[in-house]
Amino acid sequence: MHVEPSPTRTDDLDEAVALFVRHRRRLFGIAYRILGSAVEAEDVVQEVWLRWQKADRAAVVSPVAFLSTATTRLAINVAQSARVRRETYIGPWLPEPVDTSADPALGAERAEAVELALLLVLERLTPVERAAYVLREAFAYGYAEIAQMLELSVVNVRKIVSRARRHLLDERRESVDAAEHRRLLGAFVAAARTGDVASLEALLTPDAVSLSDGNGVRGCARVPVLGRARVARLSVHRRFWREAEPEFVEANGSTGVVVRRDGRPLAFMTAAASKDGIHQLLWVFAPGKLAAVTGSRPGG
């Protein structure tokens, strides 16, 4: 015998779906900033949806707090296990770039907290420290709210966020504005494509570093390349640039470059720059990390 679902239960589920969809991008933003991985962030958000479906929603005082808390705690758990997995990663690990032009909401919450260079520095914090900093600085949650999410005292949360801020200030340099960043990146790509080592050196700071994330991809540097001269020589790799087509994109809230050959993505590159020039180049070659910024799939 077929039994029609009760209107009350159907309406309740429709409301639950609508609320989750409304906040989904924020949940992804929290998870992504904690994890530096779009794939892992999507997995976390999917798990939060399953928990929201199964929850006794009538007993939930604040649905938004429930969803944010579940996302944060799951992301911390994933980050803790990811640290162990990355011990076997081949070469430097970099965050997975994402296309923020296609998803403006991801960069809307204090966009600087999603920049690739900052996400890389955040990796040096513990997962709990990272979560506290992200919740406070990127999403402006109150200390009491963060304390509830992390099951810590307000005093402890304040100390964690303050310590994280100091650590990040020590690690980061004052950035140039968006227009200058794009100009420097454009000049760098132009010089690299033509093999102009002298012009590249003029764009770089003496202590410039180039990091390449390939996880074993052939021809990808497996150690950081240090110093203006070495970074410049590496960047004019003729075989890499032959018939390559660079495309400027908005990724992680700033300008980046997707390099393609025959329409297929080879790499993503962006840079961190101060008034003294480009001091950090970030290259992502690992095929699985290019999908979120190119809309492609490895082998597709």
PDB file of C-alpha atoms in Angstrom:
ATOM      1  CA  MET A   1       0.000   0.000   0.000  1.00  0.00           C
ATOM      2  CA  HIS A   2       1.365   3.404  -1.018  1.00  0.00           C
ATOM      3  CA  VAL A   3       1.423   5.999   1.743  1.00  0.00           C
ATOM      4  CA  GLU A   4       1.784   9.654   0.858  1.00  0.00           C
ATOM      5  CA  PRO A   5       4.453  11.483   2.881  1.00  0.00           C
ATOM      6  CA  SER A   6       2.996  13.802   5.456  1.00  0.00           C
ATOM      7  CA  PRO A   7       2.938  17.465   4.398  1.00  0.00           C
ATOM      8  CA  THR A   8       4.650  18.419   7.646  1.00  0.00           C
ATOM      9  CA  ARG A   9       7.674  16.169   6.994  1.00  0.00           C
ATOM     10  CA  THR A  10       7.913  17.259   3.348  1.00  0.00           C
ATOM     11  CA  ASP A  11       7.716  20.930   4.252  1.00  0.00           C
ATOM     12  CA  ASP A  12      10.333  20.425   6.966  1.00  0.00           C
ATOM     13  CA  LEU A  13      12.772  18.796   4.535  1.00  0.00           C
ATOM     14  CA  ASP A  14      12.157  21.484   1.896  1.00  0.00           C
ATOM     15  CA  GLU A  15      12.953  24.119   4.484  1.00  0.00           C
ATOM     16  CA  ALA A  16      16.091  22.216   5.563  1.00  0.00           C
ATOM     17  CA  VAL A  17      17.281  21.987   1.953  1.00  0.00           C
ATOM     18  CA  ALA A  18      16.625  25.687   1.317  1.00  0.00           C
ATOM     19  CA  LEU A  19      18.507  26.728   4.454  1.00  0.00           C
ATOM     20  CA  PHE A  20      21.485  24.503   3.639  1.00  0.00           C
ATOM     21  CA  VAL A  21      21.681  25.751   0.045  1.00  0.00           C
ATOM     22  CA  ARG A  22      21.527  29.341   1.285  1.00  0.00           C
ATOM     23  CA  HIS A  23      24.597  28.849   3.495  1.00  0.00           C
ATOM     24  CA  ARG A  24      26.469  26.278   1.444  1.00  0.00           C
ATOM     25  CA  ARG A  25      29.038  28.674  -0.027  1.00  0.00           C
ATOM     26  CA  ARG A  26      29.961  29.994   3.417  1.00  0.00           C
ATOM     27  CA  LEU A  27      30.396  26.432   4.672  1.00  0.00           C
ATOM     28  CA  PHE A  28      32.616  25.633   1.695  1.00  0.00           C
ATOM     29  CA  GLY A  29      34.575  28.836   2.340  1.00  0.00           C
ATOM     30  CA  ILE A  30      35.240  27.866   5.954  1.00  0.00           C
ATOM     31  CA  ALA A  31      36.319  24.335   5.047  1.00  0.00           C
ATOM     32  CA  TYR A  32      38.436  25.452   2.089  1.00  0.00           C
ATOM     33  CA  ARG A  33      40.356  28.041   4.099  1.00  0.00           C
ATOM     34  CA  ILE A  34      41.079  25.509   6.849  1.00  0.00           C
ATOM     35  CA  LEU A  35      42.083  22.746   4.417  1.00  0.00           C
ATOM     36  CA  GLY A  36      43.524  24.502   1.372  1.00  0.00           C
ATOM     37  CA  SER A  37      41.812  21.863  -0.764  1.00  0.00           C
ATOM     38  CA  ALA A  38      38.619  22.324  -2.776  1.00  0.00           C
ATOM     39  CA  VAL A  39      38.146  18.559  -3.084  1.00  0.00           C
ATOM     40  CA  GLU A  40      38.432  17.980   0.677  1.00  0.00           C
ATOM     41  CA  ALA A  41      36.243  21.023   1.390  1.00  0.00           C
ATOM     42  CA  GLU A  42      33.500  19.638  -0.868  1.00  0.00           C
ATOM     43  CA  ASP A  43      33.703  16.306   0.970  1.00  0.00           C
ATOM     44  CA  VAL A  44      33.314  18.100   4.300  1.00  0.00           C
ATOM     45  CA  VAL A  45      30.285  20.080   3.076  1.00  0.00           C
ATOM     46  CA  GLN A  46      28.683  16.881   1.775  1.00  0.00           C
ATOM     47  CA  GLU A  47      29.153  15.217   5.157  1.00  0.00           C
ATOM     48  CA  VAL A  48      27.649  18.256   6.892  1.00  0.00           C
ATOM     49  CA  TRP A  49      24.600  17.957   4.622  1.00  0.00           C
ATOM     50  CA  LEU A  50      24.159  14.321   5.642  1.00  0.00           C
ATOM     51  CA  ARG A  51      24.379  15.277   9.312  1.00  0.00           C
ATOM     52  CA  TRP A  52      21.892  18.109   8.802  1.00  0.00           C
ATOM     53  CA  GLN A  53      19.452  15.676   7.200  1.00  0.00           C
ATOM     54  CA  LYS A  54      19.716  13.268  10.126  1.00  0.00           C
ATOM     55  CA  ALA A  55      19.677  15.910  12.879  1.00  0.00           C
ATOM     56  CA  ASP A  56      16.712  16.580  15.119  1.00  0.00           C
ATOM     57  CA  ARG A  57      16.254  19.969  13.480  1.00  0.00           C
ATOM     58  CA  ALA A  58      13.333  20.905  15.750  1.00  0.00           C
ATOM     59  CA  ALA A  59      15.770  20.893  18.661  1.00  0.00           C
ATOM     60  CA  VAL A  60      18.396  23.029  16.882  1.00  0.00           C
ATOM     61  CA  VAL A  61      18.291  26.567  18.289  1.00  0.00           C
ATOM     62  CA  SER A  62      20.490  28.103  15.568  1.00  0.00           C
ATOM     63  CA  PRO A  63      20.701  26.189  12.277  1.00  0.00           C
ATOM     64  CA  VAL A  64      23.523  28.439  11.026  1.00  0.00           C
ATOM     65  CA  ALA A  65      25.561  27.783  14.173  1.00  0.00           C
ATOM     66  CA  PHE A  66      24.903  24.048  13.830  1.00  0.00           C
ATOM     67  CA  LEU A  67      26.109  24.009  10.214  1.00  0.00           C
ATOM     68  CA  SER A  68      29.152  26.220  10.856  1.00  0.00           C
ATOM     69  CA  THR A  69      30.185  24.196  13.891  1.00  0.00           C
ATOM     70  CA  ALA A  70      29.833  20.867  12.098  1.00  0.00           C
ATOM     71  CA  THR A  71      31.844  22.211   9.145  1.00  0.00           C
ATOM     72  CA  THR A  72      34.619  23.570  11.359  1.00  0.00           C
ATOM     73  CA  ARG A  73      35.013  20.421  13.449  1.00  0.00           C
ATOM     74  CA  LEU A  74      34.972  18.119  10.427  1.00  0.00           C
ATOM     75  CA  ALA A  75      37.514  20.314   8.631  1.00  0.00           C
ATOM     76  CA  ILE A  76      39.822  20.215  11.665  1.00  0.00           C
ATOM     77  CA  ASN A  77      39.609  16.419  11.717  1.00  0.00           C
ATOM     78  CA  VAL A  78      40.426  16.218   7.998  1.00  0.00           C
ATOM     79  CA  ALA A  79      43.285  18.709   8.406  1.00  0.00           C
ATOM     80  CA  GLN A  80      44.803  16.625  11.187  1.00  0.00           C
ATOM     81  CA  SER A  81      44.781  13.474   9.050  1.00  0.00           C
ATOM     82  CA  ALA A  82      45.975  15.428   5.990  1.00  0.00           C
ATOM     83  CA  ARG A  83      49.134  16.407   7.861  1.00  0.00           C
ATOM     84  CA  VAL A  84      50.044  12.750   8.151  1.00  0.00           C
ATOM     85  CA  ARG A  85      49.253  12.069   4.472  1.00  0.00           C
ATOM     86  CA  ARG A  86      51.388  14.992   3.313  1.00  0.00           C
ATOM     87  CA  GLU A  87      54.465  13.487   4.942  1.00  0.00           C
ATOM     88  CA  THR A  88      54.666  11.199   1.879  1.00  0.00           C
ATOM     89  CA  TYR A  89      53.910  14.005  -0.627  1.00  0.00           C
ATOM     90  CA  ILE A  90      56.626  14.351  -3.287  1.00  0.00           C
ATOM     91  CA  GLY A  91      58.011  17.883  -3.256  1.00  0.00           C
ATOM     92  CA  PRO A  92      56.376  21.071  -1.896  1.00  0.00           C
ATOM     93  CA  TRP A  93      52.656  20.949  -1.100  1.00  0.00           C
ATOM     94  CA  LEU A  94      50.630  23.990  -2.160  1.00  0.00           C
ATOM     95  CA  PRO A  95      46.956  24.792  -1.587  1.00  0.00           C
ATOM     96  CA  GLU A  96      44.580  23.963  -4.413  1.00  0.00           C
ATOM     97  CA  PRO A  97      43.722  27.127  -6.399  1.00  0.00           C
ATOM     98  CA  VAL A  98      40.062  27.971  -6.994  1.00  0.00           C
ATOM     99  CA  ASP A  99      38.340  30.219  -9.520  1.00  0.00           C
ATOM    100  CA  THR A 100      36.848  33.074  -7.517  1.00  0.00           C
ATOM    101  CA  SER A 101      35.494  34.832 -10.611  1.00  0.00           C
ATOM    102  CA  ALA A 102      33.107  31.924 -11.187  1.00  0.00           C
ATOM    103  CA  ASP A 103      32.218  31.890  -7.488  1.00  0.00           C
ATOM    104  CA  PRO A 104      32.417  35.465  -6.152  1.00  0.00           C
ATOM    105  CA  ALA A 105      30.901  34.379  -2.823  1.00  0.00           C
ATOM    106  CA  LEU A 106      34.050  32.424  -2.003  1.00  0.00           C
ATOM    107  CA  GLY A 107      36.168  35.551  -2.092  1.00  0.00           C
ATOM    108  CA  ALA A 108      33.534  37.882  -0.690  1.00  0.00           C
ATOM    109  CA  GLU A 109      34.258  37.294   2.987  1.00  0.00           C
ATOM    110  CA  ARG A 110      37.434  39.337   3.496  1.00  0.00           C
ATOM    111  CA  ALA A 111      39.020  38.119   0.280  1.00  0.00           C
ATOM    112  CA  GLU A 112      42.632  38.430   1.469  1.00  0.00           C
ATOM    113  CA  ALA A 113      42.062  35.421   3.716  1.00  0.00           C
ATOM    114  CA  VAL A 114      41.749  33.181   0.651  1.00  0.00           C
ATOM    115  CA  GLU A 115      44.957  34.217  -1.158  1.00  0.00           C
ATOM    116  CA  LEU A 116      47.135  31.240  -2.048  1.00  0.00           C
ATOM    117  CA  ALA A 117      50.230  32.670  -0.339  1.00  0.00           C
ATOM    118  CA  LEU A 118      48.306  33.225   2.904  1.00  0.00           C
ATOM    119  CA  LEU A 119      46.736  29.755   2.801  1.00  0.00           C
ATOM    120  CA  LEU A 120      50.264  28.361   2.502  1.00  0.00           C
ATOM    121  CA  VAL A 121      51.366  30.273   5.592  1.00  0.00           C
ATOM    122  CA  LEU A 122      48.229  29.112   7.441  1.00  0.00           C
ATOM    123  CA  GLU A 123      49.444  25.536   6.912  1.00  0.00           C
ATOM    124  CA  ARG A 124      52.189  26.243   9.453  1.00  0.00           C
ATOM    125  CA  LEU A 125      49.568  26.691  12.168  1.00  0.00           C
ATOM    126  CA  THR A 126      47.905  23.772  13.893  1.00  0.00           C
ATOM    127  CA  PRO A 127      44.452  22.904  12.508  1.00  0.00           C
ATOM    128  CA  VAL A 128      42.757  24.401  15.599  1.00  0.00           C
ATOM    129  CA  GLU A 129      44.797  27.612  15.334  1.00  0.00           C
ATOM    130  CA  ARG A 130      43.977  27.803  11.628  1.00  0.00           C
ATOM    131  CA  ALA A 131      40.264  27.315  12.280  1.00  0.00           C
ATOM    132  CA  ALA A 132      40.171  29.993  14.979  1.00  0.00           C
ATOM    133  CA  TYR A 133      42.003  32.478  12.761  1.00  0.00           C
ATOM    134  CA  VAL A 134      39.795  31.759   9.732  1.00  0.00           C
ATOM    135  CA  LEU A 135      36.558  32.046  11.692  1.00  0.00           C
ATOM    136  CA  ARG A 136      37.635  35.349  13.227  1.00  0.00           C
ATOM    137  CA  GLU A 137      39.527  37.050  10.398  1.00  0.00           C
ATOM    138  CA  ALA A 138      37.743  35.733   7.306  1.00  0.00           C
ATOM    139  CA  PHE A 139      34.185  35.419   8.649  1.00  0.00           C
ATOM    140  CA  ALA A 140      34.140  37.825  11.609  1.00  0.00           C
ATOM    141  CA  TYR A 141      32.666  35.350  14.095  1.00  0.00           C
ATOM    142  CA  GLY A 142      32.670  36.553  17.692  1.00  0.00           C
ATOM    143  CA  TYR A 143      35.130  35.051  20.168  1.00  0.00           C
ATOM    144  CA  ALA A 144      32.281  33.485  22.141  1.00  0.00           C
ATOM    145  CA  GLU A 145      30.889  31.844  18.994  1.00  0.00           C
ATOM    146  CA  ILE A 146      34.309  30.475  18.062  1.00  0.00           C
ATOM    147  CA  ALA A 147      34.796  29.198  21.603  1.00  0.00           C
ATOM    148  CA  GLN A 148      31.561  27.207  21.321  1.00  0.00           C
ATOM    149  CA  MET A 149      32.526  25.796  17.939  1.00  0.00           C
ATOM    150  CA  LEU A 150      35.973  24.695  19.104  1.00  0.00           C
ATOM    151  CA  GLU A 151      34.879  23.745  22.632  1.00  0.00           C
ATOM    152  CA  LEU A 152      37.444  26.089  24.161  1.00  0.00           C
ATOM    153  CA  SER A 153      37.277  28.996  26.584  1.00  0.00           C
ATOM    154  CA  VAL A 154      36.887  32.525  25.216  1.00  0.00           C
ATOM    155  CA  VAL A 155      40.200  33.482  26.820  1.00  0.00           C
ATOM    156  CA  ASN A 156      41.937  30.600  25.077  1.00  0.00           C
ATOM    157  CA  VAL A 157      40.410  31.506  21.716  1.00  0.00           C
ATOM    158  CA  ARG A 158      41.575  35.101  22.068  1.00  0.00           C
ATOM    159  CA  LYS A 159      45.109  33.873  22.778  1.00  0.00           C
ATOM    160  CA  ILE A 160      45.053  31.469  19.828  1.00  0.00           C
ATOM    161  CA  VAL A 161      43.861  34.134  17.371  1.00  0.00           C
ATOM    162  CA  SER A 162      46.377  36.668  18.694  1.00  0.00           C
ATOM    163  CA  ARG A 163      49.212  34.138  18.412  1.00  0.00           C
ATOM    164  CA  ALA A 164      48.154  33.233  14.872  1.00  0.00           C
ATOM    165  CA  ARG A 165      48.068  36.910  13.853  1.00  0.00           C
ATOM    166  CA  ARG A 166      51.578  37.479  15.190  1.00  0.00           C
ATOM    167  CA  HIS A 167      52.862  34.391  13.399  1.00  0.00           C
ATOM    168  CA  LEU A 168      51.328  35.483  10.102  1.00  0.00           C
ATOM    169  CA  LEU A 169      52.664  39.038  10.455  1.00  0.00           C
ATOM    170  CA  ASP A 170      56.153  37.634  10.980  1.00  0.00           C
ATOM    171  CA  GLU A 171      55.829  35.453   7.885  1.00  0.00           C
ATOM    172  CA  ARG A 172      54.171  37.871   5.445  1.00  0.00           C
ATOM    173  CA  ARG A 173      55.290  41.044   3.716  1.00  0.00           C
ATOM    174  CA  GLU A 174      53.090  43.998   2.848  1.00  0.00           C
ATOM    175  CA  SER A 175      51.490  43.219  -0.507  1.00  0.00           C
ATOM    176  CA  VAL A 176      51.185  45.468  -3.541  1.00  0.00           C
ATOM    177  CA  ASP A 177      47.718  46.456  -4.736  1.00  0.00           C
ATOM    178  CA  ALA A 178      45.774  44.372  -7.254  1.00  0.00           C
ATOM    179  CA  ALA A 179      46.748  46.478 -10.298  1.00  0.00           C
ATOM    180  CA  GLU A 180      50.461  46.328  -9.507  1.00  0.00           C
ATOM    181  CA  HIS A 181      50.242  42.611  -8.771  1.00  0.00           C
ATOM    182  CA  ARG A 182      48.706  41.984 -12.197  1.00  0.00           C
ATOM    183  CA  ARG A 183      51.316  44.207 -13.884  1.00  0.00           C
ATOM    184  CA  LEU A 184      54.194  42.331 -12.242  1.00  0.00           C
ATOM    185  CA  LEU A 185      52.676  38.970 -13.124  1.00  0.00           C
ATOM    186  CA  GLY A 186      52.153  40.052 -16.742  1.00  0.00           C
ATOM    187  CA  ALA A 187      55.719  41.326 -17.024  1.00  0.00           C
ATOM    188  CA  PHE A 188      57.016  38.092 -15.509  1.00  0.00           C
ATOM    189  CA  VAL A 189      55.113  35.871 -17.953  1.00  0.00           C
ATOM    190  CA  ALA A 190      56.191  38.004 -20.936  1.00  0.00           C
ATOM    191  CA  ALA A 191      59.873  37.814 -19.932  1.00  0.00           C
ATOM    192  CA  ALA A 192      59.700  34.086 -19.137  1.00  0.00           C
ATOM    193  CA  ARG A 193      58.127  33.239 -22.513  1.00  0.00           C
ATOM    194  CA  THR A 194      60.829  35.123 -24.435  1.00  0.00           C
ATOM    195  CA  GLY A 195      63.720  33.848 -22.317  1.00  0.00           C
ATOM    196  CA  ASP A 196      64.608  37.317 -21.026  1.00  0.00           C
ATOM    197  CA  VAL A 197      66.542  36.364 -17.884  1.00  0.00           C
ATOM    198  CA  ALA A 198      67.739  39.922 -17.204  1.00  0.00           C
ATOM    199  CA  SER A 199      64.182  41.292 -17.143  1.00  0.00           C
ATOM    200  CA  LEU A 200      63.090  38.458 -14.869  1.00  0.00           C
ATOM    201  CA  GLU A 201      65.880  39.187 -12.396  1.00  0.00           C
ATOM    202  CA  ALA A 202      64.800  42.840 -12.366  1.00  0.00           C
ATOM    203  CA  LEU A 203      61.293  41.776 -11.302  1.00  0.00           C
ATOM    204  CA  LEU A 204      62.476  39.463  -8.505  1.00  0.00           C
ATOM    205  CA  THR A 205      63.757  40.253  -5.031  1.00  0.00           C
ATOM    206  CA  PRO A 206      67.223  38.913  -4.113  1.00  0.00           C
ATOM    207  CA  ASP A 207      65.677  36.313  -1.784  1.00  0.00           C
ATOM    208  CA  ALA A 208      62.960  35.181  -4.229  1.00  0.00           C
ATOM    209  CA  VAL A 209      61.746  31.602  -3.906  1.00  0.00           C
ATOM    210  CA  SER A 210      59.895  29.392  -6.381  1.00  0.00           C
ATOM    211  CA  LEU A 211      57.724  26.523  -5.098  1.00  0.00           C
ATOM    212  CA  SER A 212      56.395  23.867  -7.477  1.00  0.00           C
ATOM    213  CA  ASP A 213      53.666  21.430  -6.493  1.00  0.00           C
ATOM    214  CA  GLY A 214      53.758  18.394  -8.764  1.00  0.00           C
ATOM    215  CA  ASN A 215      53.645  15.429  -6.383  1.00  0.00           C
ATOM    216  CA  GLY A 216      56.004  13.508  -8.652  1.00  0.00           C
ATOM    217  CA  VAL A 217      55.123  15.102 -11.999  1.00  0.00           C
ATOM    218  CA  ARG A 218      58.109  14.667 -14.316  1.00  0.00           C
ATOM    219  CA  GLY A 219      60.272  17.757 -14.779  1.00  0.00           C
ATOM    220  CA  CYS A 220      58.769  19.564 -11.782  1.00  0.00           C
ATOM    221  CA  ALA A 221      61.257  20.871  -9.190  1.00  0.00           C
ATOM    222  CA  ARG A 222      60.963  18.789  -6.035  1.00  0.00           C
ATOM    223  CA  VAL A 223      62.678  21.287  -3.749  1.00  0.00           C
ATOM    224  CA  PRO A 224      62.220  25.059  -3.325  1.00  0.00           C
ATOM    225  CA  VAL A 225      64.363  27.060  -5.759  1.00  0.00           C
ATOM    226  CA  LEU A 226      66.035  29.939  -3.921  1.00  0.00           C
ATOM    227  CA  GLY A 227      67.580  33.215  -5.076  1.00  0.00           C
ATOM    228  CA  ARG A 228      66.892  35.708  -7.849  1.00  0.00           C
ATOM    229  CA  ALA A 229      69.316  34.232 -10.413  1.00  0.00           C
ATOM    230  CA  ARG A 230      68.274  30.596  -9.963  1.00  0.00           C
ATOM    231  CA  VAL A 231      64.531  31.420 -10.015  1.00  0.00           C
ATOM    232  CA  ALA A 232      64.969  33.506 -13.180  1.00  0.00           C
ATOM    233  CA  ARG A 233      66.882  30.740 -14.978  1.00  0.00           C
ATOM    234  CA  LEU A 234      64.308  28.133 -13.961  1.00  0.00           C
ATOM    235  CA  SER A 235      61.426  30.314 -15.158  1.00  0.00           C
ATOM    236  CA  VAL A 236      62.634  30.523 -18.776  1.00  0.00           C
ATOM    237  CA  HIS A 237      62.444  26.752 -19.301  1.00  0.00           C
ATOM    238  CA  ARG A 238      62.061  26.704 -23.107  1.00  0.00           C
ATOM    239  CA  ARG A 239      60.500  23.277 -23.284  1.00  0.00           C
ATOM    240  CA  PHE A 240      57.750  24.352 -20.878  1.00  0.00           C
ATOM    241  CA  TRP A 241      56.898  27.590 -22.691  1.00  0.00           C
ATOM    242  CA  ARG A 242      57.097  26.151 -26.240  1.00  0.00           C
ATOM    243  CA  GLU A 243      53.634  26.532 -27.818  1.00  0.00           C
ATOM    244  CA  ALA A 244      52.233  27.279 -24.357  1.00  0.00           C
ATOM    245  CA  GLU A 245      49.290  29.652 -24.050  1.00  0.00           C
ATOM    246  CA  PRO A 246      49.061  31.650 -20.793  1.00  0.00           C
ATOM    247  CA  GLU A 247      45.636  32.824 -19.685  1.00  0.00           C
ATOM    248  CA  PHE A 248      45.172  35.339 -16.897  1.00  0.00           C
ATOM    249  CA  VAL A 249      42.452  34.303 -14.443  1.00  0.00           C
ATOM    250  CA  GLU A 250      41.061  35.396 -11.110  1.00  0.00           C
ATOM    251  CA  ALA A 251      42.030  32.744  -8.582  1.00  0.00           C
ATOM    252  CA  ASN A 252      41.816  32.957  -4.813  1.00  0.00           C
ATOM    253  CA  GLY A 253      40.829  36.605  -5.004  1.00  0.00           C
ATOM    254  CA  SER A 254      43.810  37.790  -7.089  1.00  0.00           C
ATOM    255  CA  THR A 255      45.389  37.397 -10.519  1.00  0.00           C
ATOM    256  CA  GLY A 256      46.862  34.064 -11.528  1.00  0.00           C
ATOM    257  CA  VAL A 257      47.922  32.417 -14.769  1.00  0.00           C
ATOM    258  CA  VAL A 258      46.722  29.136 -16.247  1.00  0.00           C
ATOM    259  CA  VAL A 259      49.230  27.799 -18.779  1.00  0.00           C
ATOM    260  CA  ARG A 260      47.756  25.543 -21.481  1.00  0.00           C
ATOM    261  CA  ARG A 261      49.122  23.611 -24.440  1.00  0.00           C
ATOM    262  CA  ASP A 262      46.731  22.412 -27.143  1.00  0.00           C
ATOM    263  CA  GLY A 263      43.914  23.544 -24.876  1.00  0.00           C
ATOM    264  CA  ARG A 264      44.967  21.276 -22.001  1.00  0.00           C
ATOM    265  CA  PRO A 265      46.051  22.838 -18.686  1.00  0.00           C
ATOM    266  CA  LEU A 266      49.719  22.303 -17.829  1.00  0.00           C
ATOM    267  CA  ALA A 267      50.041  24.439 -14.745  1.00  0.00           C
ATOM    268  CA  PHE A 268      48.701  27.276 -12.643  1.00  0.00           C
ATOM    269  CA  MET A 269      50.993  30.027 -11.430  1.00  0.00           C
ATOM    270  CA  THR A 270      50.681  33.045  -9.201  1.00  0.00           C
ATOM    271  CA  ALA A 271      53.050  35.225  -7.208  1.00  0.00           C
ATOM    272  CA  ALA A 272      53.388  37.129  -3.977  1.00  0.00           C
ATOM    273  CA  ALA A 273      54.888  40.593  -4.360  1.00  0.00           C
ATOM    274  CA  SER A 274      55.843  43.579  -2.236  1.00  0.00           C
ATOM    275  CA  LYS A 275      57.085  47.034  -3.212  1.00  0.00           C
ATOM    276  CA  ASP A 276      60.526  45.458  -3.689  1.00  0.00           C
ATOM    277  CA  GLY A 277      59.270  43.021  -6.330  1.00  0.00           C
ATOM    278  CA  ILE A 278      58.144  39.413  -6.627  1.00  0.00           C
ATOM    279  CA  HIS A 279      59.423  37.402  -3.688  1.00  0.00           C
ATOM    280  CA  GLN A 280      57.470  34.167  -4.093  1.00  0.00           C
ATOM    281  CA  LEU A 281      56.339  32.177  -7.109  1.00  0.00           C
ATOM    282  CA  LEU A 282      53.775  29.432  -6.629  1.00  0.00           C
ATOM    283  CA  TRP A 283      53.431  26.811  -9.378  1.00  0.00           C
ATOM    284  CA  VAL A 284      50.792  24.075  -9.325  1.00  0.00           C
ATOM    285  CA  PHE A 285      51.458  21.213 -11.760  1.00  0.00           C
ATOM    286  CA  ALA A 286      49.622  18.360 -10.005  1.00  0.00           C
ATOM    287  CA  PRO A 287      46.752  17.541 -12.429  1.00  0.00           C
ATOM    288  CA  GLY A 288      44.257  16.850  -9.655  1.00  0.00           C
ATOM    289  CA  LYS A 289      44.726  20.365  -8.277  1.00  0.00           C
ATOM    290  CA  LEU A 290      43.998  22.167 -11.545  1.00  0.00           C
ATOM    291  CA  ALA A 291      40.326  21.224 -11.891  1.00  0.00           C
ATOM    292  CA  ALA A 292      38.934  23.829  -9.485  1.00  0.00           C
ATOM    293  CA  VAL A 293      40.643  26.696 -11.328  1.00  0.00           C
ATOM    294  CA  THR A 294      40.361  25.441 -14.929  1.00  0.00           C
ATOM    295  CA  GLY A 295      37.062  23.562 -14.851  1.00  0.00           C
ATOM    296  CA  SER A 296      38.837  20.511 -16.250  1.00  0.00           C
ATOM    297  CA  ARG A 297      39.488  17.021 -14.978  1.00  0.00           C
ATOM    298  CA  PRO A 298      42.729  15.077 -15.171  1.00  0.00           C
ATOM    299  CA  GLY A 299      42.789  13.177 -18.428  1.00  0.00           C
ATOM    300  CA  GLY A 300      39.624  14.951 -19.560  1.00  0.00           C
TER     301      GLY A 300
END
